[in-house]
N, CA and C of each residue as an Amber inpcrd file, in Angstrom:
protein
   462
 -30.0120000 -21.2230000  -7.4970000 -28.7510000 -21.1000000  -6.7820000
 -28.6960000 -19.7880000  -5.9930000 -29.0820000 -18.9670000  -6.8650000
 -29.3450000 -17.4100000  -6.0870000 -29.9680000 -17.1430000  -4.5470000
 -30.8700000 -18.2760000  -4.8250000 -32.3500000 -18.7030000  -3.6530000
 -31.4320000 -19.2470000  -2.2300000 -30.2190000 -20.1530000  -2.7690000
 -29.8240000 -20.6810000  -1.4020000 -28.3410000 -20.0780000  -1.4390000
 -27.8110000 -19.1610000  -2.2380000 -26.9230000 -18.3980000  -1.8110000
 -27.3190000 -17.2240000  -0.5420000 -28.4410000 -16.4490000  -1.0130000
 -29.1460000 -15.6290000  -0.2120000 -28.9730000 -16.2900000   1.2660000
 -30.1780000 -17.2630000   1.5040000 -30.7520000 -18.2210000   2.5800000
 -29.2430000 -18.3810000   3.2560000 -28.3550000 -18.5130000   2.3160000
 -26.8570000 -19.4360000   3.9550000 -25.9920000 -18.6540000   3.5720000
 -25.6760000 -16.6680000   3.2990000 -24.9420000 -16.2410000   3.7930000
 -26.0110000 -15.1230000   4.5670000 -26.7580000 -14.4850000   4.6900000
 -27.5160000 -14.4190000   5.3560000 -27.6440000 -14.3480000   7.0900000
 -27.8260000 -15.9700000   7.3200000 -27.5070000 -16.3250000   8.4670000
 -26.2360000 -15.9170000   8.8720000 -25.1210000 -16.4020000   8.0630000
 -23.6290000 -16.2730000   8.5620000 -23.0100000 -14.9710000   8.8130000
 -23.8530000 -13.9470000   7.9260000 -23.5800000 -12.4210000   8.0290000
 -24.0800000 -11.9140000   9.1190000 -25.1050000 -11.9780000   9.6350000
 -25.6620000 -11.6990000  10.5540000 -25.1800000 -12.1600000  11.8810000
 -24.7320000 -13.6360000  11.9530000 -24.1230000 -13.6630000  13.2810000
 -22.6880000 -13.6280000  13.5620000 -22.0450000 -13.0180000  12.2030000
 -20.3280000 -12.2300000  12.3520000 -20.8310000 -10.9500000  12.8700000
 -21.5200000 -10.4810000  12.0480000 -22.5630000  -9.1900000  12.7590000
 -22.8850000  -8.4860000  13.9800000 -23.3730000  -9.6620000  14.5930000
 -23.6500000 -10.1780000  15.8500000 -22.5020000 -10.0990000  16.9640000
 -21.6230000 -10.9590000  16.3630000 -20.4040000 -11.3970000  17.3370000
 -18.8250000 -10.4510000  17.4690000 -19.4340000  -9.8590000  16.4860000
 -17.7170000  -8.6340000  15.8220000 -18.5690000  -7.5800000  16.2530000
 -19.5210000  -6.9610000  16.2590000 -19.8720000  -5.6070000  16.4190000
 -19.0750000  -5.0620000  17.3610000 -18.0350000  -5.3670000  17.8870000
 -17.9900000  -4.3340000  18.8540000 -16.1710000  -4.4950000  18.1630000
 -15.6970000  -5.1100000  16.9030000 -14.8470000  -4.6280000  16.3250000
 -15.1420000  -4.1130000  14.8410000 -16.0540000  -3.2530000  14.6790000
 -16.6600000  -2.4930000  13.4870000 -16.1490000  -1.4520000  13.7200000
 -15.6710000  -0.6850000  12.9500000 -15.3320000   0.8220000  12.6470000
 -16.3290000   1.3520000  11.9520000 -16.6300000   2.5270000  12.4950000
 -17.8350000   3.3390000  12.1290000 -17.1160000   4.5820000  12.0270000
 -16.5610000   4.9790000  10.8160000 -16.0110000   6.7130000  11.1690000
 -17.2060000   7.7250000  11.1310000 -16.4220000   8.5330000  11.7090000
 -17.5070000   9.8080000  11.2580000 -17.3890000  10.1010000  10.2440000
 -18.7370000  11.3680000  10.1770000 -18.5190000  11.7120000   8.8070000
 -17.5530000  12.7510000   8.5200000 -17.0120000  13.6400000   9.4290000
 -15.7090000  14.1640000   8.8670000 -14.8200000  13.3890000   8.5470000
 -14.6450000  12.1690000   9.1330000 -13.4050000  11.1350000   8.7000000
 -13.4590000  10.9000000   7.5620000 -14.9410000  10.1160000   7.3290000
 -15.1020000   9.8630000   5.8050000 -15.1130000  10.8340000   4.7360000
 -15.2350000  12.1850000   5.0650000 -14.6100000  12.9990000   3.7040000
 -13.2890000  13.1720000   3.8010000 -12.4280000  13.3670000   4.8930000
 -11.2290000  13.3700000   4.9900000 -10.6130000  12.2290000   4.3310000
 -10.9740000  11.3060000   4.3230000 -10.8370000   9.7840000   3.8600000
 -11.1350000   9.4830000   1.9080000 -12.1030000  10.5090000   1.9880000
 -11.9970000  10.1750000   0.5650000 -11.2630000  10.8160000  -0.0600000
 -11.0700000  12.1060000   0.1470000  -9.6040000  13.1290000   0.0630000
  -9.0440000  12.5950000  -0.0200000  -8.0170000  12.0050000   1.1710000
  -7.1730000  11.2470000   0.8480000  -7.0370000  10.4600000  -0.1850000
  -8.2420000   9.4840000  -0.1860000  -7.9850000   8.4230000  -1.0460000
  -8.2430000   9.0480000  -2.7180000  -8.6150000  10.3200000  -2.5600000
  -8.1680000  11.1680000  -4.4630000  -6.7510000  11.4290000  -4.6010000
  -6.2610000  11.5310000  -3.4610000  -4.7060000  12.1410000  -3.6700000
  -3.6740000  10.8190000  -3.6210000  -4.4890000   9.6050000  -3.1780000
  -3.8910000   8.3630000  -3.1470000  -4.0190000   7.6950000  -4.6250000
  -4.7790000   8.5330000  -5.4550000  -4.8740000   7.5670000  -6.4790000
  -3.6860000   8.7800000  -7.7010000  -3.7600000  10.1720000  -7.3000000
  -3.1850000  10.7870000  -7.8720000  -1.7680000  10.5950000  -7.5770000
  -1.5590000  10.0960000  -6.6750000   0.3030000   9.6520000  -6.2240000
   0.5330000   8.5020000  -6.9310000  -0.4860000   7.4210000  -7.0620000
  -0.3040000   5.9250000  -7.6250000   0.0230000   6.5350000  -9.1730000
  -1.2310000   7.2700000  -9.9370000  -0.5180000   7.7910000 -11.2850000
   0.9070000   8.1930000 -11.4160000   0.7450000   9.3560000 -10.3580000
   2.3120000   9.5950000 -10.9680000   2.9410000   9.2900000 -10.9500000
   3.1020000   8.2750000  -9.8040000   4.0460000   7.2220000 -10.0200000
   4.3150000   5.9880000 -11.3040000   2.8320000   5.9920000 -11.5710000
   3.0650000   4.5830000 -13.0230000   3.4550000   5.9100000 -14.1320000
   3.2920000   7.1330000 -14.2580000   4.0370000   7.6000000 -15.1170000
   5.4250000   7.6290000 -14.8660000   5.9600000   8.0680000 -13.4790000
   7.3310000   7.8120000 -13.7660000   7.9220000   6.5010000 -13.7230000
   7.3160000   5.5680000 -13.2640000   8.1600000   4.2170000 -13.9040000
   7.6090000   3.6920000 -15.3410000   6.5520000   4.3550000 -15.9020000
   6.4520000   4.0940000 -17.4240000   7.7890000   4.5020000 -18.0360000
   7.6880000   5.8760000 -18.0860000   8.4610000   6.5460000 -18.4860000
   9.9660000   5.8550000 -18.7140000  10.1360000   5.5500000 -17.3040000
  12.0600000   4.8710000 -17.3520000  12.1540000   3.6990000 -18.4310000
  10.7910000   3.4080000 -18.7130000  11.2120000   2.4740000 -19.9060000
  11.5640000   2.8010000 -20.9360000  11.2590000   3.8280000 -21.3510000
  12.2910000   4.8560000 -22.8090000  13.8480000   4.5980000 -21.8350000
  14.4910000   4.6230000 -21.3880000  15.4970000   4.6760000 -20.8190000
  16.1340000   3.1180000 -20.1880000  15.4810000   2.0500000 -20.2720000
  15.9670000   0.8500000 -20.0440000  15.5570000  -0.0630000 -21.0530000
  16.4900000  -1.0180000 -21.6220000  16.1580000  -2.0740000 -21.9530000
  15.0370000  -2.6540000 -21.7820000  15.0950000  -3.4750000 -20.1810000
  14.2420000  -3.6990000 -19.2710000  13.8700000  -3.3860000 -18.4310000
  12.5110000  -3.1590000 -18.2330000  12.1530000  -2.3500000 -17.0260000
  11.2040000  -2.7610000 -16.3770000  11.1510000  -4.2510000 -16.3780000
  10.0540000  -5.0910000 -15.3680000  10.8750000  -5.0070000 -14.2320000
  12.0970000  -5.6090000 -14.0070000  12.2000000  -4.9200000 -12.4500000
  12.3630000  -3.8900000 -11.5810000  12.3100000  -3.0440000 -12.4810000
  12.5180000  -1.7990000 -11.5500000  10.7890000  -1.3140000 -11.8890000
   9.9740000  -2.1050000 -12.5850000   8.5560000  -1.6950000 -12.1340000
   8.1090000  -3.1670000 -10.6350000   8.7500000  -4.0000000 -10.9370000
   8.5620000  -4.6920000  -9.4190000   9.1360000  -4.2670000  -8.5540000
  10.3390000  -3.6460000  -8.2330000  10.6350000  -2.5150000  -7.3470000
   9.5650000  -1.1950000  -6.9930000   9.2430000  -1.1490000  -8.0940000
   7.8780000   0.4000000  -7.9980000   7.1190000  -0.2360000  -6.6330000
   6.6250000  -1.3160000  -7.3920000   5.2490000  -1.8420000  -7.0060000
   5.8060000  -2.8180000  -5.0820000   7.1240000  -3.2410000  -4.9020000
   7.4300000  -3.5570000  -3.7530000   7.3330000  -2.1850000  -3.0710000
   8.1480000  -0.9710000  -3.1120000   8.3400000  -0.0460000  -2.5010000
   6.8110000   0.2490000  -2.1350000   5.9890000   0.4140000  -3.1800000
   4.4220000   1.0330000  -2.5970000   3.7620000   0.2720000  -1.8110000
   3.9290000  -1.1890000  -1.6180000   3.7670000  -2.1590000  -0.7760000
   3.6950000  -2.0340000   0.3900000   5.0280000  -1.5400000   1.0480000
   5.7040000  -2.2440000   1.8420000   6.0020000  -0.4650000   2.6940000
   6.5930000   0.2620000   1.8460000   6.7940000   1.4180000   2.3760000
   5.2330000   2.6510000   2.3070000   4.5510000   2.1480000   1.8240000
   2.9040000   2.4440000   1.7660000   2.0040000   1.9560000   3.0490000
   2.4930000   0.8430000   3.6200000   1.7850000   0.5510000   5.0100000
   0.7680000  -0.3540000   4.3770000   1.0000000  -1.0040000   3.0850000
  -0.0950000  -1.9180000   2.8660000   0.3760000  -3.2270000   3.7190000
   1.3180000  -3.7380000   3.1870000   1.6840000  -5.2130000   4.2060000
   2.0610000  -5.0630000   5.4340000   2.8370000  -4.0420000   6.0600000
   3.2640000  -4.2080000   6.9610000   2.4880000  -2.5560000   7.8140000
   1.8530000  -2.1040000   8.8270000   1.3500000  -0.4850000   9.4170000
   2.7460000  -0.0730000   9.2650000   2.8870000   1.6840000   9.0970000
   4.2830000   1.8910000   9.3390000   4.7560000   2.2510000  10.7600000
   3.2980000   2.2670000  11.5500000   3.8410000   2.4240000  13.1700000
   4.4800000   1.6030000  13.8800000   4.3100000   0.2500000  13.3810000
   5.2440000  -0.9070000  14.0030000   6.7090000  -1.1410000  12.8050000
   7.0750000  -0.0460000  12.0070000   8.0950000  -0.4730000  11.4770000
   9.4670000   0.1190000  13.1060000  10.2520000  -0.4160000  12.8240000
  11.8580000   0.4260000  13.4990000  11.6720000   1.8260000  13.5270000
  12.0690000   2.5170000  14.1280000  12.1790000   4.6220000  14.2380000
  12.9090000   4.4830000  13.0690000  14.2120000   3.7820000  12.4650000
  15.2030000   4.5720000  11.4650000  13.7510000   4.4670000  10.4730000
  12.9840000   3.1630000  10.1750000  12.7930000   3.1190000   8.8020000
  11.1310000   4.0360000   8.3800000  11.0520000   3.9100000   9.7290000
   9.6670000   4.9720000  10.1820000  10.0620000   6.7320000   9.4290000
  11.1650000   6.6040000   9.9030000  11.6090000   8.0330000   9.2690000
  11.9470000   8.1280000   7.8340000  12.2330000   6.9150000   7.4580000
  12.4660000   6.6850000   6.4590000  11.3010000   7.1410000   5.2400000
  10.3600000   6.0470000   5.6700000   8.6180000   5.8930000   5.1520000
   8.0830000   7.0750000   5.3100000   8.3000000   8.1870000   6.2330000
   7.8800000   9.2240000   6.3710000   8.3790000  10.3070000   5.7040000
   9.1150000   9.9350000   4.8570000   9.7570000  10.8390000   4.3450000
   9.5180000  10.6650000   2.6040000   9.0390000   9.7030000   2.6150000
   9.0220000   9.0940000   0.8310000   7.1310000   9.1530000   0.5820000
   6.8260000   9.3230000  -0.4950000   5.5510000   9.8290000  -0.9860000
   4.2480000   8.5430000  -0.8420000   4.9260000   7.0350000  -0.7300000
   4.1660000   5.7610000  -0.5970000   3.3880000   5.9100000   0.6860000
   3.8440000   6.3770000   1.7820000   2.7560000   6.1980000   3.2380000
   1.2450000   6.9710000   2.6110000   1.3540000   7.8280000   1.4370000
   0.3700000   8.5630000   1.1320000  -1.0940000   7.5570000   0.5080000
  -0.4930000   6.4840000   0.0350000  -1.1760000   5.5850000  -0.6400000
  -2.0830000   4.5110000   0.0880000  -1.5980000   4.3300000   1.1970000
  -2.0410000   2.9720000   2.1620000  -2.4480000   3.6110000   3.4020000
  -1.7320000   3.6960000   4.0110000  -1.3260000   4.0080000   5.5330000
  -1.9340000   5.4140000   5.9930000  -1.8240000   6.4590000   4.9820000
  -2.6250000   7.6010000   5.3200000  -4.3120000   7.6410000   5.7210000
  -4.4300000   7.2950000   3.8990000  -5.6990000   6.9160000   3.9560000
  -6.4320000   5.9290000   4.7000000  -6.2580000   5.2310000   5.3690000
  -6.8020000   3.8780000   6.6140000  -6.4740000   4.4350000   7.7050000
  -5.2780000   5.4360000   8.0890000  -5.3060000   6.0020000   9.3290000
  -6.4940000   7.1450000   9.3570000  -6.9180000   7.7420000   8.5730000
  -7.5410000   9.0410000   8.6260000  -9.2620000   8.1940000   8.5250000
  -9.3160000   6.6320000   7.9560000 -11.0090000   6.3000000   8.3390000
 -10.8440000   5.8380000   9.3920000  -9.7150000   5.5220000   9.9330000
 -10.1740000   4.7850000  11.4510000  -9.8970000   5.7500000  12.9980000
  -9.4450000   7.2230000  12.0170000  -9.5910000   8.2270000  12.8780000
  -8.6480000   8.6560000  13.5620000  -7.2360000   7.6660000  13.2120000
  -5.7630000   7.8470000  14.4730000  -5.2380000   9.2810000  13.7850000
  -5.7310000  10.1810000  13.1190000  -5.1590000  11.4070000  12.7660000
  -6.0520000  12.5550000  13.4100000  -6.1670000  13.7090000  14.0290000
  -6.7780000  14.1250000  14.7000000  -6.8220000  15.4130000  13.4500000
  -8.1420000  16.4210000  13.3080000  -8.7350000  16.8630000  12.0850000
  -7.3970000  17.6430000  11.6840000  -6.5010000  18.2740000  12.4400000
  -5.3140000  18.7880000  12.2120000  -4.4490000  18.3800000  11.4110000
  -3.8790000  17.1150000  12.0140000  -3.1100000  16.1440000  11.4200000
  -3.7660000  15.7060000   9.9220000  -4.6550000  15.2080000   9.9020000
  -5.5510000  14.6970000   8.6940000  -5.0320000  15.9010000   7.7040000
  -5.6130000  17.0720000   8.0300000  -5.8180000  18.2840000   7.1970000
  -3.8890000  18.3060000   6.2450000  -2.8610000  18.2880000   7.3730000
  -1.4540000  18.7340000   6.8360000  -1.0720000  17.7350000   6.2250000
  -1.5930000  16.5530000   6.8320000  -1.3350000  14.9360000   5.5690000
  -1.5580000  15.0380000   4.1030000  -3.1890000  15.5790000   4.0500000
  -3.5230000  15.5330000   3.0060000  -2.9030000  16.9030000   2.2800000
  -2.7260000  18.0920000   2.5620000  -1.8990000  19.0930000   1.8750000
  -0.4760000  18.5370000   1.7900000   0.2150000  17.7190000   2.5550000
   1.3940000  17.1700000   1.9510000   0.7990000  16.2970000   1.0890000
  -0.1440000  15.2890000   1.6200000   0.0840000  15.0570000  -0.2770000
  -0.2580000  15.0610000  -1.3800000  -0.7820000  16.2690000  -1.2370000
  -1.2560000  17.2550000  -3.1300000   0.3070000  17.5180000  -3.3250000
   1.1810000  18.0130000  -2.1930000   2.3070000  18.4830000  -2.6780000
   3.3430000  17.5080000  -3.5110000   3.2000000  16.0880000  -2.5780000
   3.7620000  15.3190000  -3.5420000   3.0960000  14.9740000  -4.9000000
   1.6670000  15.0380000  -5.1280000   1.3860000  14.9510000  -6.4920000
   1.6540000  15.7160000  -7.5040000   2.2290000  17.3940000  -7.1080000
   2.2630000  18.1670000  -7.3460000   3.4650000  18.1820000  -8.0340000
   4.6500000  17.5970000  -7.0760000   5.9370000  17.4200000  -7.9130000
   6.0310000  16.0860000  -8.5310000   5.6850000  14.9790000  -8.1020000
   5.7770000  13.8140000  -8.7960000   4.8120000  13.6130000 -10.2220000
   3.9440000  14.8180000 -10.7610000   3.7030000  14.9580000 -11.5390000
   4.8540000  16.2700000 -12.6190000   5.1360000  17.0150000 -12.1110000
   6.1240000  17.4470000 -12.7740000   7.7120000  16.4670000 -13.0070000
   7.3760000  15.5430000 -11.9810000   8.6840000  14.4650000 -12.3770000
   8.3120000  13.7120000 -13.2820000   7.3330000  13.0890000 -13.6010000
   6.8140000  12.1860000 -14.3730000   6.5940000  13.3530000 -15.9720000
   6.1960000  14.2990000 -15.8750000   5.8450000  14.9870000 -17.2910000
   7.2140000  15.1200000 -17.4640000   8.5980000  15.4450000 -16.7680000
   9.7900000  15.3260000 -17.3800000  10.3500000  14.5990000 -17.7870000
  10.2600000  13.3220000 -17.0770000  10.7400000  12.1330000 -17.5050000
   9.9330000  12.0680000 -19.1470000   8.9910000  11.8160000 -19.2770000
   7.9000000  11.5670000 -20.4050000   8.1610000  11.9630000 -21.7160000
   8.1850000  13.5170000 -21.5450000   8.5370000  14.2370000 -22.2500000
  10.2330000  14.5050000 -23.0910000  11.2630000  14.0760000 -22.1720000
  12.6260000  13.8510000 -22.4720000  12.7350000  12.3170000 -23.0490000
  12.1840000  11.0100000 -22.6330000  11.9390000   9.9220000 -23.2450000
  11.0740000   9.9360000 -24.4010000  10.1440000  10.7040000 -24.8030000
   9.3450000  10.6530000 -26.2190000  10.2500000  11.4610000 -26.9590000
  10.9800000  12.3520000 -26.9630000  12.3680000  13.0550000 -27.5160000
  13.7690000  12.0180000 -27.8640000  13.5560000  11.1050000 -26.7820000
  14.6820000  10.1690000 -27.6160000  14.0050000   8.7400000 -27.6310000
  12.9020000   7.9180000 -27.9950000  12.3640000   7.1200000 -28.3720000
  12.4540000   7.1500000 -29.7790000  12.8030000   6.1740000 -30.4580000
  12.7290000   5.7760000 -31.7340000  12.2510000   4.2730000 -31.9360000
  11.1350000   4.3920000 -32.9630000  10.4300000   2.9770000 -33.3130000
  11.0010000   2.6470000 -34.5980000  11.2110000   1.4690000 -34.7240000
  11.8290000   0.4990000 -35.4330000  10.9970000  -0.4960000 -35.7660000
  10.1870000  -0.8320000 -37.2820000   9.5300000  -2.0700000 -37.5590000
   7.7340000  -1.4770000 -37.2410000   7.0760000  -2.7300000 -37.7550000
   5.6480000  -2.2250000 -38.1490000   5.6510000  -1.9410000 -36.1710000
């Protein structure tokens, strides 16, 4: 099976290959370290964020929807489903202002290069800064919820 998996994608790779090359993105290589930067500080924003919506669960009953709220907001205001350059100016300002564009939208703008080394550079120092506090939000939350958590039963 291996033998004619090889043999017939192969062909088919090669002539998408062929026929798209001239919609391939090739960053440079400053992009691509800029890019992986990013994408460390994209994974350090995603933590702190599942710590602070862990966390609110010492504090709710239920807290599946306001972790499907987490997970819509990073969606949507992250530039995964929708770029945030084609959102409206209000909500553009909006997205630009909240720590999610850091997750999606940064990181894919900075490999395909629409950030110029400047821009790239103050993106990514904004967002250590948001990891910076959204980790002190999350160790507070954490820390004040393991203070009033009480277990009940095996």
């Amino acid at each position: 099976k291996l033998f004619h998996v090889f043999f017939l994608l192969t062909p088919i790779l090669m002539g998408l290959l062929f026929f798209l090359k001239n919609y391939i993105v090739y960053p440079t290589l400053i992009n691509s370290i800029l890019f992986v930067v990013s994408l460390f500080s994209a994974f350090m924003i995603q933590y702190s964020l599942s710590v602070i919506a862990t966390a609110v669960a010492f504090y709710l009953e239920q807290s599946s929807a306001f972790l499907h709220a987490k997970w819509m907001l990073e969606n949507v205001a992250g530039g995964y489903i929708i770029p945030i350059s084609i959102f409206p100016l209000w909500l553009q300002t909006v997205a630009n202002v909240l720590p999610f564009k850091y997750l999606y939208y940064v990181p894919a703008s900075m490999f395909l290069g629409k950030f110029s080394f400047s821009q790239s550079i103050q993106q990514i120092l904004i967002s250590f800064i948001w990891v910076g506090v959204l980790l002190l939000i999350g160790h507070a939350f954490w820390k004040q919820g393991v203070k009033r958590y009480s277990g009940v039963g095996g």
